[in-house]
Short mmCIF file of C-alpha atoms and ligand atoms in Angstrom, two decimals:
data_model
loop_
_atom_site.label_atom_id
_atom_site.label_comp_id
_atom_site.label_asym_id
_atom_site.label_seq_id
_atom_site.Cartn_x
_atom_site.Cartn_y
_atom_site.Cartn_z
CA UNK A 1 20.46 74.74 -28.22
CA UNK A 2 18.56 74.03 -31.29
CA UNK A 3 14.33 75.09 -31.47
CA UNK A 4 12.12 73.03 -33.46
CA UNK A 5 8.26 73.80 -33.83
CA UNK A 6 5.56 71.47 -31.73
CA UNK A 7 4.11 71.01 -35.14
CA UNK A 8 7.03 69.69 -36.44
CA UNK A 9 7.39 71.71 -39.45
CA UNK A 10 10.47 73.81 -38.83
CA UNK A 11 14.20 73.71 -39.56
CA UNK A 12 15.99 73.43 -36.44
CA UNK A 13 16.87 76.92 -35.58
CA UNK A 14 19.13 79.06 -32.64
CA UNK A 15 17.47 81.20 -29.75
CA UNK A 16 18.37 84.69 -31.60
CA UNK A 17 16.59 83.56 -34.70
CA UNK A 18 13.22 82.28 -32.78
CA UNK A 19 13.97 85.38 -30.28
CA UNK A 20 12.72 87.84 -33.14
CA UNK A 21 10.09 85.55 -34.35
CA UNK A 22 6.40 84.69 -33.73
CA UNK A 23 4.39 81.82 -34.56
CA UNK A 24 6.47 78.58 -36.14
CA UNK A 25 6.01 78.66 -40.38
CA UNK A 26 3.92 75.56 -39.49
CA UNK A 27 1.83 77.69 -37.12
CA UNK A 28 3.35 76.26 -34.20
CA UNK A 29 5.33 77.33 -31.22
CA UNK A 30 9.18 77.49 -31.05
CA UNK A 31 10.24 74.68 -28.27
CA UNK A 32 13.98 73.55 -27.07
CA UNK A 33 14.78 69.94 -28.22
CA UNK A 34 15.56 69.28 -25.06
CA UNK A 35 15.63 70.59 -21.23
CA UNK A 36 18.66 71.37 -19.86
CA UNK A 37 18.73 69.32 -16.66
CA UNK A 38 20.47 70.78 -13.43
CA UNK A 39 22.69 68.41 -11.77
CA UNK A 40 22.09 68.05 -7.63
CA UNK A 41 25.41 69.75 -7.76
CA UNK A 42 24.89 72.66 -9.85
CA UNK A 43 21.65 73.56 -8.04
CA UNK A 44 23.47 74.10 -4.49
CA UNK A 45 25.93 75.86 -6.38
CA UNK A 46 22.90 78.29 -7.62
CA UNK A 47 21.65 78.51 -3.81
CA UNK A 48 22.92 81.66 -2.52
CA UNK A 49 23.07 83.19 -6.07
CA UNK A 50 21.44 86.82 -6.98
CA UNK A 51 18.70 87.25 -9.10
CA UNK A 52 21.25 88.41 -11.74
CA UNK A 53 23.18 85.59 -11.31
CA UNK A 54 20.69 83.25 -11.30
CA UNK A 55 19.17 84.64 -14.54
CA UNK A 56 22.45 83.90 -16.14
CA UNK A 57 22.88 80.15 -15.16
CA UNK A 58 19.36 79.79 -16.15
CA UNK A 59 18.54 81.47 -19.53
CA UNK A 60 22.39 81.11 -20.50
CA UNK A 61 21.52 76.87 -21.24
CA UNK A 62 18.71 78.41 -23.73
CA UNK A 63 20.32 81.40 -25.10
CA UNK A 64 23.57 79.53 -26.07
CA UNK A 65 24.46 81.56 -29.05
CA UNK A 66 24.69 84.72 -27.13
CA UNK A 67 28.41 84.84 -25.86
CA UNK A 68 28.43 84.78 -22.16
CA UNK A 69 29.71 88.46 -21.44
CA UNK A 70 26.93 89.65 -23.68
CA UNK A 71 24.15 87.90 -21.98
CA UNK A 72 25.75 89.05 -18.68
CA UNK A 73 25.96 92.74 -19.62
CA UNK A 74 22.38 92.65 -20.92
CA UNK A 75 20.79 91.02 -17.71
CA UNK A 76 22.58 93.27 -15.64
CA UNK A 77 21.20 96.27 -17.24
CA UNK A 78 17.61 94.66 -16.72
CA UNK A 79 17.67 93.43 -13.55
CA UNK A 80 18.09 96.27 -11.64
CA UNK A 81 16.96 98.09 -8.41
CA UNK A 82 15.88 101.15 -10.40
CA UNK A 83 13.28 99.03 -12.70
CA UNK A 84 11.95 96.80 -9.83
CA UNK A 85 11.82 98.38 -6.78
CA UNK A 86 14.57 96.78 -4.86
CA UNK A 87 17.59 94.51 -5.42
CA UNK A 88 15.88 91.39 -5.27
CA UNK A 89 13.85 92.04 -7.93
CA UNK A 90 10.82 89.33 -7.60
CA UNK A 91 10.84 89.62 -2.81
CA UNK A 92 8.61 87.14 -1.00
CA UNK A 93 6.30 88.00 1.43
CA UNK A 94 5.34 85.54 4.25
CA UNK A 95 1.56 85.60 5.65
CA UNK A 96 1.38 82.60 7.69
CA UNK A 97 4.08 79.52 8.12
CA UNK A 98 4.61 77.82 4.57
CA UNK A 99 1.97 80.47 2.75
CA UNK A 100 3.83 83.45 0.99
CA UNK A 101 3.12 85.84 -1.95
CA UNK A 102 5.89 86.31 -5.01
CA UNK A 103 5.92 90.48 -5.34
CA UNK A 104 6.31 89.94 -9.36
CA UNK A 105 4.83 93.36 -9.88
CA UNK A 106 7.14 95.68 -8.58
CA UNK A 107 8.70 96.84 -12.83
CA UNK A 108 7.16 100.13 -14.29
CA UNK A 109 3.68 98.89 -15.17
CA UNK A 110 3.10 97.12 -11.78
CA UNK A 111 2.31 93.32 -13.42
CA UNK A 112 4.78 90.46 -13.61
CA UNK A 113 4.84 90.68 -17.21
CA UNK A 114 7.43 93.29 -16.76
CA UNK A 115 9.75 90.45 -15.31
CA UNK A 116 10.07 88.96 -18.67
CA UNK A 117 9.21 91.59 -21.32
CA UNK A 118 12.31 94.17 -19.48
CA UNK A 119 14.52 91.61 -20.73
CA UNK A 120 13.00 91.29 -23.78
CA UNK A 121 13.11 94.70 -25.04
CA UNK A 122 17.18 94.60 -24.55
CA UNK A 123 17.44 91.67 -25.66
CA UNK A 124 15.50 92.51 -28.86
CA UNK A 125 17.64 95.95 -28.65
CA UNK A 126 20.88 93.87 -28.72
CA UNK A 127 19.86 91.29 -31.45
CA UNK A 128 18.48 94.04 -34.10
CA UNK A 129 21.82 96.27 -33.71
CA UNK A 130 24.28 93.17 -34.40
CA UNK A 131 22.63 93.07 -37.95
CA UNK A 132 21.18 96.75 -38.46
CA UNK A 133 18.04 95.48 -38.73
CA UNK A 134 14.05 96.70 -37.62
CA UNK A 135 11.26 95.02 -36.33
CA UNK A 136 7.63 95.71 -35.71
CA UNK A 137 5.92 93.97 -33.14
CA UNK A 138 2.46 93.10 -33.20
CA UNK A 139 0.92 92.22 -30.50
CA UNK A 140 -2.87 91.51 -28.84
CA UNK A 141 -3.59 92.44 -25.09
CA UNK A 142 -6.13 91.81 -22.66
CA UNK A 143 -4.26 94.52 -20.12
CA UNK A 144 -0.61 93.67 -18.92
CA UNK A 145 0.97 92.42 -21.69
CA UNK A 146 0.25 95.52 -23.99
CA UNK A 147 1.92 97.90 -21.42
CA UNK A 148 4.64 95.99 -20.08
CA UNK A 149 5.88 95.83 -23.74
CA UNK A 150 5.34 99.68 -24.87
CA UNK A 151 7.14 100.07 -21.61
CA UNK A 152 10.00 97.94 -22.46
CA UNK A 153 10.08 99.40 -26.26
CA UNK A 154 9.15 102.70 -26.47
CA UNK A 155 12.11 105.29 -27.23
CA UNK A 156 14.07 101.75 -28.32
CA UNK A 157 15.56 102.38 -31.90
CA UNK A 158 14.52 99.99 -34.81
CA UNK A 159 11.30 99.01 -32.93
CA UNK A 160 8.04 100.26 -33.21
CA UNK A 161 5.00 98.27 -31.85
CA UNK A 162 1.63 98.04 -33.17
CA UNK A 163 -1.00 97.04 -29.74
CA UNK A 164 -4.03 95.49 -30.57
CA UNK A 165 -6.59 95.78 -27.31
CA UNK A 166 -10.27 95.10 -27.16
CA UNK A 167 -12.24 98.63 -26.63
CA UNK A 168 -13.20 99.06 -23.66
CA UNK A 169 -12.56 96.15 -22.11
CA UNK A 170 -9.50 96.90 -20.13
CA UNK A 171 -9.66 98.84 -16.74
CA UNK A 172 -9.29 102.29 -16.75
CA UNK A 173 -6.17 102.40 -15.16
CA UNK A 174 -4.33 99.68 -17.70
CA UNK A 175 -5.99 101.55 -20.04
CA UNK A 176 -4.40 105.23 -19.38
CA UNK A 177 -1.49 103.17 -18.96
CA UNK A 178 -1.28 102.20 -22.31
CA UNK A 179 -2.60 105.15 -24.48
CA UNK A 180 -1.09 108.24 -22.56
CA UNK A 181 2.10 107.13 -23.83
CA UNK A 182 3.48 109.35 -26.74
CA UNK A 183 6.06 107.89 -28.11
CA UNK A 184 6.18 107.98 -31.95
CA UNK A 185 7.20 104.28 -32.20
CA UNK A 186 3.80 103.15 -30.10
CA UNK A 187 0.75 102.79 -32.07
CA UNK A 188 -2.21 101.85 -29.55
CA UNK A 189 -5.43 99.78 -31.67
CA UNK A 190 -8.49 99.37 -30.07
CA UNK A 191 -10.57 96.23 -32.01
CA UNK A 192 -14.12 96.74 -31.47
CA UNK A 193 -14.37 93.03 -30.27
CA UNK A 194 -13.12 90.67 -27.51
CA UNK A 195 -9.01 89.73 -26.67
CA UNK A 196 -9.43 86.55 -28.68
CA UNK A 197 -10.47 88.11 -31.84
CA UNK A 198 -7.23 90.22 -31.31
CA UNK A 199 -5.07 87.39 -30.68
CA UNK A 200 -6.56 85.83 -33.74
CA UNK A 201 -6.11 89.07 -35.81
CA UNK A 202 -2.35 89.05 -35.18
CA UNK A 203 -2.15 85.37 -35.54
CA UNK A 204 -3.81 85.95 -39.11
CA UNK A 205 -0.91 88.65 -39.89
CA UNK A 206 1.76 86.53 -38.71
CA UNK A 207 0.53 83.40 -40.76
CA UNK A 208 0.60 85.65 -44.23
CA UNK A 209 4.61 85.08 -44.52
CA UNK A 210 4.91 87.30 -47.28
CA UNK A 211 3.53 90.14 -45.32
CA UNK A 212 5.37 89.34 -42.25
CA UNK A 213 8.69 89.71 -44.01
CA UNK A 214 7.74 92.62 -46.01
CA UNK A 215 7.02 94.60 -42.95
CA UNK A 216 9.58 92.67 -40.58
CA UNK A 217 6.62 91.66 -38.08
CA UNK A 218 7.58 89.90 -34.85
CA UNK A 219 5.74 89.42 -31.48
CA UNK A 220 6.07 89.81 -27.93
CA UNK A 221 2.67 87.88 -27.11
CA UNK A 222 3.37 85.04 -24.33
CA UNK A 223 4.07 82.50 -26.90
CA UNK A 224 7.70 84.07 -27.40
CA UNK A 225 9.83 82.02 -26.09
CA UNK A 226 12.16 84.28 -24.29
CA UNK A 227 9.57 85.32 -22.56
CA UNK A 228 8.47 81.94 -21.12
CA UNK A 229 12.72 81.53 -20.15
CA UNK A 230 12.90 84.46 -18.31
CA UNK A 231 9.74 83.76 -15.94
CA UNK A 232 11.67 80.36 -14.90
CA UNK A 233 14.10 82.28 -13.19
CA UNK A 234 11.89 83.87 -10.32
CA UNK A 235 10.69 79.89 -9.60
CA UNK A 236 14.40 78.99 -8.96
CA UNK A 237 14.89 82.09 -6.94
CA UNK A 238 11.78 81.76 -5.02
CA UNK A 239 12.66 77.84 -4.46
CA UNK A 240 16.04 78.57 -2.79
CA UNK A 241 14.88 81.58 -0.70
CA UNK A 242 12.13 79.14 0.87
CA UNK A 243 14.41 75.67 1.48
CA UNK A 244 17.56 74.97 3.32
CA UNK A 245 18.27 72.05 0.83
CA UNK A 246 17.17 70.31 -2.13
CA UNK A 247 15.83 67.47 -0.54
CA UNK A 248 12.74 69.94 0.24
CA UNK A 249 9.81 70.80 -1.80
CA UNK A 250 7.68 73.62 -2.93
CA UNK A 251 4.68 74.41 -4.36
CA UNK A 252 3.20 77.77 -6.31
CA UNK A 253 -0.31 78.70 -7.47
CA UNK A 254 -0.37 80.61 -10.74
CA UNK A 255 -3.10 83.04 -11.69
CA UNK A 256 -3.30 81.99 -15.42
CA UNK A 257 -4.51 83.02 -18.88
CA UNK A 258 -2.36 82.11 -21.81
CA UNK A 259 -0.42 79.99 -19.82
CA UNK A 260 3.08 81.06 -19.61
CA UNK A 261 3.61 81.69 -16.02
CA UNK A 262 2.93 78.21 -15.23
CA UNK A 263 4.52 76.67 -18.33
CA UNK A 264 7.86 78.49 -17.03
CA UNK A 265 7.41 76.58 -13.57
CA UNK A 266 6.88 73.07 -15.53
CA UNK A 267 9.91 73.90 -17.65
CA UNK A 268 11.46 74.61 -14.18
CA UNK A 269 10.97 71.54 -12.83
CA UNK A 270 11.75 69.92 -15.72
CA UNK A 271 14.72 71.26 -15.47
CA UNK A 272 14.97 69.59 -12.21
CA UNK A 273 13.99 72.18 -9.89
CA UNK A 274 11.88 69.91 -6.69
CA UNK A 275 8.33 71.70 -7.51
CA UNK A 276 5.91 69.76 -5.50
CA UNK A 277 2.82 71.36 -7.20
CA UNK A 278 1.84 73.73 -9.79
CA UNK A 279 -1.35 74.81 -9.49
CA UNK A 280 -3.14 76.39 -12.04
CA UNK A 281 -5.77 78.95 -11.11
CA UNK A 282 -8.30 80.38 -13.78
CA UNK A 283 -11.40 82.70 -13.14
CA UNK A 284 -14.74 82.40 -14.79
CA UNK A 285 -13.05 81.45 -18.27
CA UNK A 286 -12.55 78.13 -16.91
CA UNK A 287 -11.23 76.06 -20.02
CA UNK A 288 -7.52 75.28 -18.44
CA UNK A 289 -9.47 74.15 -15.21
CA UNK A 290 -11.81 72.15 -17.40
CA UNK A 291 -8.98 69.91 -18.98
CA UNK A 292 -6.98 69.53 -15.58
CA UNK A 293 -10.15 67.96 -14.15
CA UNK A 294 -11.32 66.19 -17.01
CA UNK A 295 -9.08 65.77 -19.70
CA UNK A 296 -11.38 67.67 -22.35
CA UNK A 297 -10.08 70.52 -24.32
CA UNK A 298 -12.40 72.98 -25.08
CA UNK A 299 -11.60 75.98 -25.90
CA UNK A 300 -14.89 78.16 -25.99
CA UNK A 301 -16.76 80.53 -28.29
CA UNK A 302 -17.70 83.34 -25.70
CA UNK A 303 -15.10 85.11 -23.53
CA UNK A 304 -16.65 86.10 -20.53
CA UNK A 305 -15.75 89.81 -19.30
CA UNK A 306 -14.65 89.61 -15.49
CA UNK A 307 -12.88 91.38 -12.93
CA UNK A 308 -9.48 89.53 -13.35
CA UNK A 309 -9.67 91.02 -16.81
CA UNK A 310 -6.07 89.42 -17.44
CA UNK A 311 -7.30 85.99 -16.91
CA UNK A 312 -9.84 86.30 -19.38
CA UNK A 313 -8.89 84.04 -22.20
CA UNK A 314 -10.32 81.15 -23.54
CA UNK A 315 -7.24 79.86 -26.01
CA UNK A 316 -4.48 79.89 -23.49
CA UNK A 317 -1.85 79.51 -26.34
CA UNK A 318 0.98 78.39 -24.31
CA UNK A 319 -0.89 75.22 -23.54
CA UNK A 320 0.20 74.11 -26.55
CA UNK A 321 3.99 73.98 -25.51
CA UNK A 322 2.39 71.81 -22.36
CA UNK A 323 0.52 69.35 -24.30
CA UNK A 324 3.77 68.60 -26.79
CA UNK A 325 5.50 67.51 -23.36
CA UNK A 326 2.27 65.32 -22.26
CA UNK A 327 2.17 63.36 -25.47
CA UNK A 328 5.49 62.85 -25.34
CA UNK A 329 7.02 65.72 -27.22
CA UNK A 330 5.79 64.03 -30.55
CA UNK A 331 4.86 66.19 -33.00
CA UNK A 332 2.70 64.20 -34.71
CA UNK A 333 0.28 63.62 -32.20
CA UNK A 334 0.63 67.47 -31.06
CA UNK A 335 -0.29 68.26 -34.64
CA UNK A 336 -3.49 65.72 -34.57
CA UNK A 337 -4.64 66.96 -31.45
CA UNK A 338 -4.35 70.55 -32.81
CA UNK A 339 -6.51 69.13 -36.33
CA UNK A 340 -8.76 68.17 -33.76
CA UNK A 341 -9.09 71.25 -32.27
CA UNK A 342 -9.89 72.66 -35.64
CA UNK A 343 -12.27 70.50 -36.82
CA UNK A 344 -14.55 69.27 -33.78
CA UNK A 345 -13.37 72.46 -31.44
CA UNK A 346 -12.11 70.34 -28.47
CA UNK A 347 -9.74 67.13 -27.98
CA UNK A 348 -9.72 64.53 -25.38
CA UNK A 349 -6.91 63.26 -23.28
CA UNK A 350 -8.88 61.26 -20.41
CA UNK A 351 -8.72 57.89 -21.57
CA UNK A 352 -4.78 58.29 -23.20
CA UNK A 353 -1.74 57.36 -21.68
CA UNK A 354 -1.22 61.45 -22.07
CA UNK A 355 -3.34 62.63 -19.24
CA UNK A 356 -1.54 60.32 -16.58
CA UNK A 357 1.39 62.15 -17.43
CA UNK A 358 -0.51 65.50 -15.77
CA UNK A 359 -0.33 64.14 -12.10
CA UNK A 360 3.70 63.02 -13.29
CA UNK A 361 3.93 66.84 -13.84
CA UNK A 362 2.89 67.74 -10.41
CA UNK A 363 -0.31 69.67 -12.57
CA UNK A 364 -3.71 70.57 -10.34
CA UNK A 365 -6.24 73.26 -11.04
CA UNK A 366 -8.96 75.19 -9.55
CA UNK A 367 -11.41 78.23 -10.46
CA UNK A 368 -12.88 81.22 -9.21
CA UNK A 369 -15.52 83.29 -9.98
CA UNK A 370 -16.51 86.96 -8.65
CA UNK A 371 -17.74 86.51 -5.19
CA UNK A 372 -14.81 84.27 -4.53
CA UNK A 373 -12.30 86.77 -5.70
CA UNK A 374 -14.09 89.44 -3.35
CA UNK A 375 -14.26 86.90 -0.62
CA UNK A 376 -10.58 85.94 -0.88
CA UNK A 377 -9.36 89.61 -0.74
CA UNK A 378 -11.54 90.45 2.21
CA UNK A 379 -9.91 87.32 4.22
CA UNK A 380 -6.37 88.18 3.37
CA UNK A 381 -6.82 91.61 4.05
CA UNK A 382 -8.57 90.65 7.64
CA UNK A 383 -6.10 88.06 8.71
CA UNK A 384 -2.93 89.87 7.60
CA UNK A 385 -3.37 92.85 6.66
CA UNK A 386 -2.15 92.65 3.18
CA UNK A 387 -3.90 94.11 -0.05
CA UNK A 388 -4.14 91.20 -2.84
CA UNK A 389 -5.20 92.16 -6.52
CA UNK A 390 -8.13 90.07 -7.92
CA UNK A 391 -5.89 88.16 -10.35
CA UNK A 392 -3.75 87.39 -7.18
CA UNK A 393 -6.69 86.15 -5.49
CA UNK A 394 -7.69 83.63 -7.97
CA UNK A 395 -4.55 82.25 -7.78
CA UNK A 396 -4.55 81.86 -3.93
CA UNK A 397 -8.09 79.86 -3.42
CA UNK A 398 -7.28 77.64 -6.21
CA UNK A 399 -3.94 77.47 -4.20
CA UNK A 400 -5.06 76.60 -0.86
CA UNK A 401 -7.88 74.03 -1.87
CA UNK A 402 -4.94 72.07 -3.92
CA UNK A 403 -1.88 72.72 -1.32
CA UNK A 404 -0.40 70.09 1.07
CA UNK A 405 -0.37 71.32 4.56
CA UNK A 406 3.48 70.44 5.07
CA UNK A 407 5.05 72.22 1.72
CA UNK A 408 5.57 75.77 1.52
CA UNK A 409 2.73 77.18 -0.98
CA UNK A 410 3.87 80.26 -3.24
CA UNK A 411 1.21 82.33 -4.67
CA UNK A 412 2.62 84.46 -7.04
CA UNK A 413 1.72 87.76 -6.93
CA UNK A 414 1.26 89.16 -11.12
CA UNK A 415 -0.41 92.57 -10.66
CA UNK A 416 -0.45 95.38 -7.94
CA UNK A 417 -4.32 95.87 -6.32
CA UNK A 418 -3.75 99.75 -7.17
CA UNK A 419 -4.37 98.42 -11.19
CA UNK A 420 -7.97 97.16 -10.00
CA UNK A 421 -9.87 100.00 -7.82
CA UNK A 422 -13.12 99.08 -8.81
CA UNK A 423 -12.78 95.38 -7.22
CA UNK A 424 -10.60 96.16 -4.18
CA UNK A 425 -13.30 99.04 -3.13
CA UNK A 426 -16.08 96.67 -3.85
CA UNK A 427 -13.87 94.06 -1.23
CA UNK A 428 -12.39 96.61 1.13
CA UNK A 429 -14.35 99.96 0.65
CA UNK A 430 -10.52 101.73 0.69
CA UNK A 431 -8.72 102.46 -2.41
CA UNK A 432 -5.37 100.73 -2.54
CA UNK A 433 -2.26 103.55 -2.70
CA UNK A 434 -0.91 104.03 -6.18
CA UNK A 435 2.73 103.93 -6.43
CA UNK A 436 4.25 107.26 -6.82
CA UNK A 437 3.87 108.89 -10.70
CA UNK A 438 0.40 107.09 -11.13
CA UNK A 439 -1.66 109.54 -9.24
CA UNK A 440 -3.68 111.33 -11.98
CA UNK A 441 -2.41 108.90 -15.03
CA UNK A 442 -6.15 108.80 -15.92
CA UNK A 443 -6.61 112.44 -16.93
CA UNK A 444 -3.71 112.58 -18.99
CA UNK A 445 -4.11 113.14 -22.77
CA UNK A 446 -4.67 109.43 -24.89
CA UNK A 447 -3.31 108.55 -28.25
CA UNK A 448 -5.26 105.37 -29.89
CA UNK A 449 -6.62 104.50 -33.18
CA UNK A 450 -9.64 101.85 -33.45
CA UNK A 451 -10.30 99.40 -35.86
CA UNK A 452 -13.17 96.36 -36.27
CA UNK A 453 -11.82 93.31 -35.99
CA UNK A 454 -10.85 93.06 -40.20
CA UNK A 455 -7.30 91.78 -40.78
CA UNK A 456 -6.89 93.84 -44.08
CA UNK A 457 -7.52 97.24 -42.21
CA UNK A 458 -4.98 95.96 -39.58
CA UNK A 459 -2.40 95.15 -42.52
CA UNK A 460 -3.48 98.74 -44.57
CA UNK A 461 -3.15 100.45 -41.16
CA UNK A 462 0.42 98.82 -40.52
CA UNK A 463 1.78 99.30 -44.26
CA UNK A 464 0.61 103.24 -43.84
CA UNK A 465 2.73 103.30 -41.10
CA UNK A 466 6.25 101.39 -42.10
CA UNK A 467 8.56 103.25 -44.35
CA UNK A 468 9.72 100.06 -46.65
C1 PLP B 501 -0.72 87.88 -18.17
C2 PLP B 501 -1.31 87.83 -16.72
C3 PLP B 501 -1.71 86.55 -16.39
C4 PLP B 501 -1.64 85.24 -17.08
O1 PLP B 501 -0.46 84.82 -17.23
P1 PLP B 501 -0.06 83.99 -18.12
O2 PLP B 501 0.78 83.86 -18.52
O3 PLP B 501 -0.75 84.49 -19.18
O4 PLP B 501 -1.07 82.51 -17.74
C5 PLP B 501 -2.19 86.49 -14.97
N1 PLP B 501 -2.72 87.88 -14.48
C6 PLP B 501 -2.36 89.30 -14.62
C7 PLP B 501 -2.39 90.45 -13.91
C8 PLP B 501 -1.37 89.08 -16.11
O5 PLP B 501 -1.25 90.58 -16.53
#
């Protein structure tokens, strides 16, 4: 399997080569040159496999330059009951007939990003040890990516993490999870600007190819292809758990921000998994919902600070991979659209044949606001006795609006409610129980630096901490 850029300006690379990189040299995203498709017989054989076996079946099709035995070792070490609370890794909770919640948030940071990030930590360690290399991970986070990356990389040899976050915009719990880490290879940088500015700073540094090479800069943001790949696995597992044969279909509702999670579902569907609908859920930052309803993609200048903060994103980086498929995987067309984004601030696919593909790909969407979130959390608690985090509530609302009555709907639980106590308190008047070990996390000493949204200052910060 070879990888190219969505914008056509990167020589073909292997999985391991793109594993440690960020954006492609031309500013695009790495994509596989084709999607491997499972035959009916292969899908039937995957039924009954456990999570680790399924992960091998799926990921080995993409990581073709990692020897099978090595990949198995890495997967067996990653997807353990010790790290994810049970051997199922991502358990299903059934609320009602044809209505399920997929528990993706049982890893060390209580959010779905652990599923991919724990694997990434082990893949990075493996790839770096092979060449005796080092890596300085630069990332931006509005909450869960940062802590998931730090917990995956802490103490790993040859790796440093420089993690940007918008100062004061994460929940106290999320902030504490990251800032209380005392590992010397972890650097928390609080930026006095919204998340999109953090993401722009990361992009600017990654686009400075000399700096990137000199300081061995890599990324773990959701544009990392290995992360998207790792996330396809639970779509397969869930599908097999809820169906008896491959003539049946399942729909998924996905709380979305950078479009990584739902992109993984789209890829699973392209690989032959019988998914009916992929329902993209947004909060008040509803750029994606607008696109799926109108064909117009118009990232906003302003990001709203909401009560589902990990979805407070106005430029969905992985969306470029999806649009690449919409335009028939033609890098020239894709590049033209992104040039138009630069010059005019939007593009409109409504009157093009490309937009019809949205339906073909089974994608629908819905948006929520704060009142919706509170109402959904309340209703789910009253009807099913289940406490749902605010992001998952956004997912459920959009899912219920778009579902087909006779097809199982699975809402992806992207975080545990314990991470968002204030909102749960507002909705239910109770404090969600915290898993053991997290009781007093906000009172532990914190370690972080503050920077303005200036690329030059970020470069100086990194240069001062990376011995050459
Ligand atoms: C990251 C995150 C999302 C958004 O996922 P994307 O892959 O960026 O679309 C949703 N909910 C939570 C809790 C998250 O941490």
